[in-house]
Each structure stands twice: as C-alpha cells, then as structure tokens.
mmCIF file of C-alpha atoms in Angstrom:
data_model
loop_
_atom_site.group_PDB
_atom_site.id
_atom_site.type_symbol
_atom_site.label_atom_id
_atom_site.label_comp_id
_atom_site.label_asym_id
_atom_site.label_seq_id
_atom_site.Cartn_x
_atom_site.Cartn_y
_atom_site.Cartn_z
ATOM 1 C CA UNK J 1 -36.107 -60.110 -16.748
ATOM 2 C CA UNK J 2 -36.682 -56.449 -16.878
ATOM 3 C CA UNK J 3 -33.401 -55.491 -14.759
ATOM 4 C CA UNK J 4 -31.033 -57.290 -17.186
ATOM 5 C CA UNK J 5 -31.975 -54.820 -20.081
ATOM 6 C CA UNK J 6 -31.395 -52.114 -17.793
ATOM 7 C CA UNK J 7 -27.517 -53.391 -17.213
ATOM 8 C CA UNK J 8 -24.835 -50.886 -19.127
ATOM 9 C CA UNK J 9 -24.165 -52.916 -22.103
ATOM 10 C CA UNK J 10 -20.485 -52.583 -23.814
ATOM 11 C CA UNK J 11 -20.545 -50.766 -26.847
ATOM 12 C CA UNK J 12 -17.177 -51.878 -28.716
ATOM 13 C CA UNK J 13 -16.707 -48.702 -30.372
ATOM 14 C CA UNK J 14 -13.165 -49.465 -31.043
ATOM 15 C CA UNK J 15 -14.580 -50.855 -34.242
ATOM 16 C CA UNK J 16 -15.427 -47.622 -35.341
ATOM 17 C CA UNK J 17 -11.866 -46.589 -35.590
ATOM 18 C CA UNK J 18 -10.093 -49.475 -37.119
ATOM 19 C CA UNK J 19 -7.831 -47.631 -38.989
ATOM 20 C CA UNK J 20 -4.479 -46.378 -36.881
ATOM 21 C CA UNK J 21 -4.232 -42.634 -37.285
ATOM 22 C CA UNK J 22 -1.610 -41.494 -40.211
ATOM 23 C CA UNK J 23 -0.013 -39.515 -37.304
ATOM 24 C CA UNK J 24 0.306 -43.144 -35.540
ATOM 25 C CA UNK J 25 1.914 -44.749 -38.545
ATOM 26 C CA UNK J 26 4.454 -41.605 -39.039
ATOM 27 C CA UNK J 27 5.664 -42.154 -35.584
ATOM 28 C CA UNK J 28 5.877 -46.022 -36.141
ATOM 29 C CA UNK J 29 7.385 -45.160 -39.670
ATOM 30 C CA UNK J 30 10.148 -43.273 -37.244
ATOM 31 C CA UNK J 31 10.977 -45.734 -35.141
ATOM 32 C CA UNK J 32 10.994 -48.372 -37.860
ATOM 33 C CA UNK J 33 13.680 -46.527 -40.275
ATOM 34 C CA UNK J 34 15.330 -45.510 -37.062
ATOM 35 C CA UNK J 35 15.575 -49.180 -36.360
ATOM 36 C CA UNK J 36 16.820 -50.172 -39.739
ATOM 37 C CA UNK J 37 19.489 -47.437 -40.249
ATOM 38 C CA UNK J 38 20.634 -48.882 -36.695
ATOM 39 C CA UNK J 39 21.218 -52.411 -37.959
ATOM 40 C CA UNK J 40 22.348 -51.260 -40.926
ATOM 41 C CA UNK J 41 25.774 -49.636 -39.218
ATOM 42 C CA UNK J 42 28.007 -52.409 -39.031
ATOM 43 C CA UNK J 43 27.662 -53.222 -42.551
ATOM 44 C CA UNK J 44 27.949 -49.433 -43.725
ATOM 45 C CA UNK J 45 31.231 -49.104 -41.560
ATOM 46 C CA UNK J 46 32.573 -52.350 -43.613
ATOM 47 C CA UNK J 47 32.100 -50.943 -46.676
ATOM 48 C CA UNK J 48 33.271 -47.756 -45.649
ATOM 49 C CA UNK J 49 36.387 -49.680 -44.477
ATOM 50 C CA UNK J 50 36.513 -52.299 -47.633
ATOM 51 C CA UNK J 51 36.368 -49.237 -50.127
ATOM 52 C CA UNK J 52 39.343 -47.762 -48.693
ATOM 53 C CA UNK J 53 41.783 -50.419 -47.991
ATOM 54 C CA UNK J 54 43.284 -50.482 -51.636
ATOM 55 C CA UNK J 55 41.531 -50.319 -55.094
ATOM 56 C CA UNK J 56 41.100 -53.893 -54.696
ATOM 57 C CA UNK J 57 39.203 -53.227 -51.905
ATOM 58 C CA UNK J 58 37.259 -50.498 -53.526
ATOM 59 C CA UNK J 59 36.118 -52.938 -56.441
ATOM 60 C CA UNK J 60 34.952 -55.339 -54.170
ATOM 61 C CA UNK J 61 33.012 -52.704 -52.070
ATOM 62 C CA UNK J 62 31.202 -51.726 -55.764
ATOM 63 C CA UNK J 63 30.820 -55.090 -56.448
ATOM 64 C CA UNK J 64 28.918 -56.051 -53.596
ATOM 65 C CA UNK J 65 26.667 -53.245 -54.165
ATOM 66 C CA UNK J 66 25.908 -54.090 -57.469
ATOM 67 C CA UNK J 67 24.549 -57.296 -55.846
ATOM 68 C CA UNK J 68 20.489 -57.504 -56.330
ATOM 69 C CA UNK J 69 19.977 -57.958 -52.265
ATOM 70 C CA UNK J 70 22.515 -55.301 -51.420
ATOM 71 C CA UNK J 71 20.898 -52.916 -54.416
ATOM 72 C CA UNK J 72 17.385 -53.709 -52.407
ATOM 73 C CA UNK J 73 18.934 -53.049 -48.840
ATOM 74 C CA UNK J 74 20.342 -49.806 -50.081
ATOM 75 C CA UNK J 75 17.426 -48.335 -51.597
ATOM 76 C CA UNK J 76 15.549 -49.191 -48.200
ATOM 77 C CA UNK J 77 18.363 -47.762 -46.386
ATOM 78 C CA UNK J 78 17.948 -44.503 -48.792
ATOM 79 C CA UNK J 79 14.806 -44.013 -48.192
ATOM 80 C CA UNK J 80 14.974 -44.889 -44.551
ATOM 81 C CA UNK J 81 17.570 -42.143 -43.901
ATOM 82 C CA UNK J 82 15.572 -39.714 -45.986
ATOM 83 C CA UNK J 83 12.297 -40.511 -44.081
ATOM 84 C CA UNK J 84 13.241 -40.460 -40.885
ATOM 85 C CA UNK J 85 15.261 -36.755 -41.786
ATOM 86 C CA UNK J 86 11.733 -35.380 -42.914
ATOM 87 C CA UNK J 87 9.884 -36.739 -39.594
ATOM 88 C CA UNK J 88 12.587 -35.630 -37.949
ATOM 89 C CA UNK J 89 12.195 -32.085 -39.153
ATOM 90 C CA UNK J 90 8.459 -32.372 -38.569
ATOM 91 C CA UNK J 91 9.132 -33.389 -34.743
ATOM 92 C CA UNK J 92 11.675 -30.364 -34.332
ATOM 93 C CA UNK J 93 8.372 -27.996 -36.451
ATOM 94 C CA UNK J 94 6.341 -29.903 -33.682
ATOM 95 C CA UNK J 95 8.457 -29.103 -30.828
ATOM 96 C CA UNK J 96 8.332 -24.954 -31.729
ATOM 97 C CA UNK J 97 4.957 -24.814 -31.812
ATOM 98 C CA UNK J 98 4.392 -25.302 -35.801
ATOM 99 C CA UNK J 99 1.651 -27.801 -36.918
ATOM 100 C CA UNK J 100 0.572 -29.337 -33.551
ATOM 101 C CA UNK J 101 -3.225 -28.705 -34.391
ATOM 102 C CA UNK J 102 -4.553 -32.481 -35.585
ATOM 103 C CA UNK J 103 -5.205 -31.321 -38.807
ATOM 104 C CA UNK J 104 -1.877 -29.463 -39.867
ATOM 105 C CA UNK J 105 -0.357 -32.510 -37.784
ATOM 106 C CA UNK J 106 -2.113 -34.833 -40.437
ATOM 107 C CA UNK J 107 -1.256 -32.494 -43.469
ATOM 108 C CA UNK J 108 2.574 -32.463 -42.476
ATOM 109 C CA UNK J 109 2.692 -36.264 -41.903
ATOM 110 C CA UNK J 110 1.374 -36.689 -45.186
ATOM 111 C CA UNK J 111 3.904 -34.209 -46.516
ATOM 112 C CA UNK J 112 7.035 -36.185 -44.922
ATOM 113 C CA UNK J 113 5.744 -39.679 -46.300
ATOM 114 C CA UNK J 114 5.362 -37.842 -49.869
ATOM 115 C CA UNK J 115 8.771 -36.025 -49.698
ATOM 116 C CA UNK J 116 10.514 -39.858 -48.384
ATOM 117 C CA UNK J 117 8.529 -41.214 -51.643
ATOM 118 C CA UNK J 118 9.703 -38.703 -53.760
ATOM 119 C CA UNK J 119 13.360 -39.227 -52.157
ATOM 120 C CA UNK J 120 13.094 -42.952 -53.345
ATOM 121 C CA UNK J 121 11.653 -42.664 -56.792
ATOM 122 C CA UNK J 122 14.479 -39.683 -57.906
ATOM 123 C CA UNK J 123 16.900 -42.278 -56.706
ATOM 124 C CA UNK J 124 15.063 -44.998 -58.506
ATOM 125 C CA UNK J 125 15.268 -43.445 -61.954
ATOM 126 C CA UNK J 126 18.278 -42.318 -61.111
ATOM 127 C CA UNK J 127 19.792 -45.202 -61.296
ATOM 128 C CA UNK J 128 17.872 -46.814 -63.989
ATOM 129 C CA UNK J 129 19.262 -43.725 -66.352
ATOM 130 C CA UNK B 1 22.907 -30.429 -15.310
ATOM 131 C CA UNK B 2 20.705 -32.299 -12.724
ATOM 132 C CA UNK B 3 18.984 -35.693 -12.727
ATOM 133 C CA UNK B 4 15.670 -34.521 -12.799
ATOM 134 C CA UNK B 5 16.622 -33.111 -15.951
ATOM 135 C CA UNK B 6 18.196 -35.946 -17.851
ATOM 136 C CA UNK B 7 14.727 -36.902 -20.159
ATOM 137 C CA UNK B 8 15.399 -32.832 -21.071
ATOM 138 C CA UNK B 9 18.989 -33.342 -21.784
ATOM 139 C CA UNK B 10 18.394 -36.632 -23.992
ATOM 140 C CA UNK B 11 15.661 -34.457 -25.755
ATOM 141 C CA UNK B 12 18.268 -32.264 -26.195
ATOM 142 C CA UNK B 13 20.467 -34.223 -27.316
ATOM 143 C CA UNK B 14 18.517 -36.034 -30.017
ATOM 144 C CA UNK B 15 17.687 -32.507 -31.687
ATOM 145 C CA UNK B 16 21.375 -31.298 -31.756
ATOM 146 C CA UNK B 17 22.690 -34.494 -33.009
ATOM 147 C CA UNK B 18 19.894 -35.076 -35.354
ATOM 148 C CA UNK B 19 20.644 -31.453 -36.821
ATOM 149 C CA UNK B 20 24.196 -32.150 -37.311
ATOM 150 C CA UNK B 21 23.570 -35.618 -38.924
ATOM 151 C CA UNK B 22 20.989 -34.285 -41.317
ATOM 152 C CA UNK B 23 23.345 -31.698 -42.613
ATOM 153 C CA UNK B 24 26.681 -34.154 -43.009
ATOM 154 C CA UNK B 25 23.903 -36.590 -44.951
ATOM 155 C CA UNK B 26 23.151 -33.589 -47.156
ATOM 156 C CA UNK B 27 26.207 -33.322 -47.900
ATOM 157 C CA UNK B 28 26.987 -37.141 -48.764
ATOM 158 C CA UNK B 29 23.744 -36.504 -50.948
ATOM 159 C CA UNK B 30 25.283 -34.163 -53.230
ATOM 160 C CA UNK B 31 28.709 -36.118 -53.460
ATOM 161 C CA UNK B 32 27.498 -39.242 -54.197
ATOM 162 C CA UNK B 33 24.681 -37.730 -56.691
ATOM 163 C CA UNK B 34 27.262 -35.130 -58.290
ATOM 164 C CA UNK B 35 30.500 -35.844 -57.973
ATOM 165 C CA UNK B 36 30.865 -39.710 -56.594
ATOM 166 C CA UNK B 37 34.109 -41.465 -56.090
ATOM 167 C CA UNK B 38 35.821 -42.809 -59.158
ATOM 168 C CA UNK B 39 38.362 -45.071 -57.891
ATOM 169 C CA UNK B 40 39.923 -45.700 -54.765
ATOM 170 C CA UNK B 41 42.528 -43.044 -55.279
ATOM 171 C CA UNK B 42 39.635 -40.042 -55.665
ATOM 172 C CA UNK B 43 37.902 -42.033 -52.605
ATOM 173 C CA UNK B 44 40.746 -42.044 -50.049
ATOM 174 C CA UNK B 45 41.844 -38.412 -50.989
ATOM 175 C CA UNK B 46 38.518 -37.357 -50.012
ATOM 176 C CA UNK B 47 37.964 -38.979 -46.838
ATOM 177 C CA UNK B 48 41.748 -38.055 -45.967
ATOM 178 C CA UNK B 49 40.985 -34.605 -46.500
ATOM 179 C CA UNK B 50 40.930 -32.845 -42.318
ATOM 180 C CA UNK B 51 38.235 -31.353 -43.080
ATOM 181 C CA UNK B 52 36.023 -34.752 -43.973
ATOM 182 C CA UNK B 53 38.058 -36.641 -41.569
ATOM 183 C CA UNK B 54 37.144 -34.057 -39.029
ATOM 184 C CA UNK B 55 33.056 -33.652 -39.850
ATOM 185 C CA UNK B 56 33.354 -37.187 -40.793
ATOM 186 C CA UNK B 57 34.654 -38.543 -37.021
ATOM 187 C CA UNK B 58 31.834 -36.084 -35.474
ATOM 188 C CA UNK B 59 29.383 -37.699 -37.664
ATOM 189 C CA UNK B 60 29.889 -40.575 -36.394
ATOM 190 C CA UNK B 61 30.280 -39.609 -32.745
ATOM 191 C CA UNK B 62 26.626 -37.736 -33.538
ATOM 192 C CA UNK B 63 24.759 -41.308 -34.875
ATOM 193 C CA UNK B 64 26.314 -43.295 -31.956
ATOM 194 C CA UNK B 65 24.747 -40.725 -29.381
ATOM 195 C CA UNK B 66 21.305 -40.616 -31.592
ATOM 196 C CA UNK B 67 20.808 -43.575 -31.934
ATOM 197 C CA UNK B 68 21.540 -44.428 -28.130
ATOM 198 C CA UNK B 69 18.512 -41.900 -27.255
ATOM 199 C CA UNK B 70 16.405 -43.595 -29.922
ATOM 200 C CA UNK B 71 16.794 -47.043 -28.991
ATOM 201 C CA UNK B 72 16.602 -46.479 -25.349
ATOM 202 C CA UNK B 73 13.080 -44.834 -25.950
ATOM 203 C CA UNK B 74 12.318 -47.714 -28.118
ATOM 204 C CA UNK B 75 13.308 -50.030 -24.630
ATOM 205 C CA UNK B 76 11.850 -48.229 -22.618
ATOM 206 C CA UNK B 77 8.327 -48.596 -24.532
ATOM 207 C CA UNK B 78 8.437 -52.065 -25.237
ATOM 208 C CA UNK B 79 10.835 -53.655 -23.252
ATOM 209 C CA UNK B 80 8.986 -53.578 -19.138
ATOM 210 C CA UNK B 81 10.992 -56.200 -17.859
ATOM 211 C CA UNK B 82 13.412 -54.602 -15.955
ATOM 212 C CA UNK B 83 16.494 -57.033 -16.329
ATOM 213 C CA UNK B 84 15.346 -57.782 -19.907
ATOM 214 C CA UNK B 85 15.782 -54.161 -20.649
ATOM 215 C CA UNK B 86 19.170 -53.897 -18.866
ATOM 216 C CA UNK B 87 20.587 -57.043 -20.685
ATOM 217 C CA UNK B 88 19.386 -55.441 -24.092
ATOM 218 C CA UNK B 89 20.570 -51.871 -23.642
ATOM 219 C CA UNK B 90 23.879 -53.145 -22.377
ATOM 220 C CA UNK B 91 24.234 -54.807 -25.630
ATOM 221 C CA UNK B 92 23.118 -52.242 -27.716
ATOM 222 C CA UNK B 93 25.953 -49.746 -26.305
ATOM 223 C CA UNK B 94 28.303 -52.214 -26.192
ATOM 224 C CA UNK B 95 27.456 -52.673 -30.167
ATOM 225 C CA UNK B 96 27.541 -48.980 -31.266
ATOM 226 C CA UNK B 97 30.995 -48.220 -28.749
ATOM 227 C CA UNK B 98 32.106 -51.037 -30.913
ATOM 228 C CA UNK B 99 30.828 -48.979 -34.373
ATOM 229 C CA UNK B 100 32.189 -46.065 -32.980
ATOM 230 C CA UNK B 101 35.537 -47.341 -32.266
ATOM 231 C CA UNK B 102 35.495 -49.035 -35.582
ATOM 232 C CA UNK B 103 34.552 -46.106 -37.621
ATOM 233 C CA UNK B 104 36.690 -43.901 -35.874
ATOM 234 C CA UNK B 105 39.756 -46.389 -36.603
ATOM 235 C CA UNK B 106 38.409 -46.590 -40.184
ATOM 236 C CA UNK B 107 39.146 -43.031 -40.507
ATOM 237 C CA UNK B 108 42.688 -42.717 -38.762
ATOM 238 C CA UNK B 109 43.851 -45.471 -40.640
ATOM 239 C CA UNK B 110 43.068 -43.323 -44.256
ATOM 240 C CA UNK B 111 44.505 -40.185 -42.662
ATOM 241 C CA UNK B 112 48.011 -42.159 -42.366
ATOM 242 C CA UNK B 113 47.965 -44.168 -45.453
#
C-alpha cells in the first residue's frame, strides 16, 4: 500500500498555461493572412484583368466590389495584407537582434496586432465617409 | 550558392521579396486612398505607364517567389507525409506559375492596347 504513494504521480501542469502565448497567436496570425492573401490571388488578378479590358469591364470590376461578400472579403484582405506587413517587419526587427527578449517580443506583437487594427478601422470609416 | 545553404537562401529570399512587396503595397496605399482610378481610361493609363508596368511585373514576380517560401514552410510543418506533401506543393507552384503567367499577360496586354 505504502509503495504506491511513493510512485511519481503526473502533475498535468499544462493546465496551468491554457492560454497560447500572444507571440504564438502572432505567428499563427502570419501564417493565416499569409494563407488568405494566397487564395485570394486568382481573384485579385481577375479583377485586375476585368478593370482593364474596356470601361465596360471596369464597371463591372466596381460593381462586383460593391457587392456585400466581396466588400467583406476585401476588408479581410486589407487587413490581412496590412497585418502580415507589420509581423513581417517585426520578424525582419527580430532577425537584427531588436526585441527578441520575451517581453519586448510580447510588447511588439501587441504593437503589430494594434497597428493591423488600426489599418482596418481607418479603412472602415473611410469608407463609411 | 550551395545546398547546404538553401534554408539560408529561402530566408533570404523571403526578406528581399517581402521588402520589395511592402514598398509597391505602400504605394497602391496612397493611390487608391488619394488619387484612385476614375474610369477605365485614368486606370489603363496608369498601369500602361513603364514605370508601373515595370515595378508592377516585379511585384508580381516578388509575391509568386514569397509566397512559394511561405507555403512550403507551411508544408513542411503540417504536411509529414512525404508524397502528400509532394502532390500539394506541386500544385501549389503549378497554381502561382499559372498567376504569374496570368498577371504578367494582364500587364502586356495594357501596355499594347
């Protein structure tokens, strides 16, 4: 009886730490705009070819970006690209030396997600004015 | 340079491109923000201009080779299935050589309208 107390006994201590880092969710954030902007390609390139094949063509380009969906898509995509440019900027800080401590690391990813944020509300009431 | 060094060159790579691309999306910032395209006339004499054609086709060259290096990483992370990888990176740079070549087109057909 007495041995079996004496067994190590698993701590889960994973519990302790349920949250994923912000520096996790920055790099996630990366990947994920990086992802989207990817997808996003073939139908920038048709617009880009729509809008210049004729003014006909260019209607129907600002038509279908007056659309609700495509309006939605676009602001994602907005804010994607200007995400992704500030991590990317923090990576390159990273990569000379600048902010790798954790909590200048933390500071500057909170910093990029503001700046994205920021990015996509001036565009917001941009276009609501 | 040599094989050993091609995760350095990719690294590389990504930084260069990603520099060039954040600079030509600056500048698509400010033209769609302050001066953006009227009509299709104002829109075509823009991207016909060289020097837009010119930064424009680079661009374009730059995302395709970015977003190679970023996708691969993203395989090479998630995807361990050797073939499965293969099969899925074949298709993704047989999808952006096909943006690529599209863009590019795109572009060359403006120039000679």
């Amino acid at each position: 009886m007495q041995s079996k107390t004496q067994r190590p006994v698993f701590l889960d201590l994973q519990v302790l730490t349920p949250r994923l880092p912000l520096v996790a969710i920055l790099s996630i954030l990366n990947r994920a705009t990086g992802v989207l902007m990817f997808l996003s390609a073939p139908v920038l390139i048709w617009l880009l070819g729509v809008s210049l094949d004729g003014p006909a063509g260019f209607e129907r380009a600002a038509q279908f970006l007056d659309g609700f969906l495509a309006s939605l898509w676009l602001f994602a995509l907005i804010w994607a690209v200007a995400h992704h440019m500030f991590s990317g900027i923090r990576f390159l800080l990273i990569d000379i030396d600048v902010g790798v401590e954790k909590e200048q690391a933390q500071k500057s990813a909170l910093w990029v997600l503001a700046a994205g944020g920021a990015v996509a509300a001036i565009t917001l009431i941009g276009v609501m004015l | 340079m040599s094989r050993q060094a091609a995760g350095m060159r990719a690294w590389i790579l990504q930084r260069i491109t990603g520099a060039y691309i954040a600079l030509f999306v600056i500048y698509l910032a400010v033209l769609f923000t302050f001066a953006a395209p009227a009509d299709h006339a104002d829109w075509s004499a823009t991207v016909a201009s060289p020097a837009v054609t010119i930064t424009a086709m680079l661009f374009f060259l730059a995302v395709l080779l970015h977003a190679w290096v970023g996708v691969r990483d993203i395989a090479i992370d998630y995807l361990g299935h050797t073939g499965l990888r293969l099969a899925a990176l074949t298709a993704v740079a047989l999808f952006l050589l096909g943006s690529g070549i599209w863009a590019a087109k795109i572009l060359l057909l403006t120039v000679h309208s």
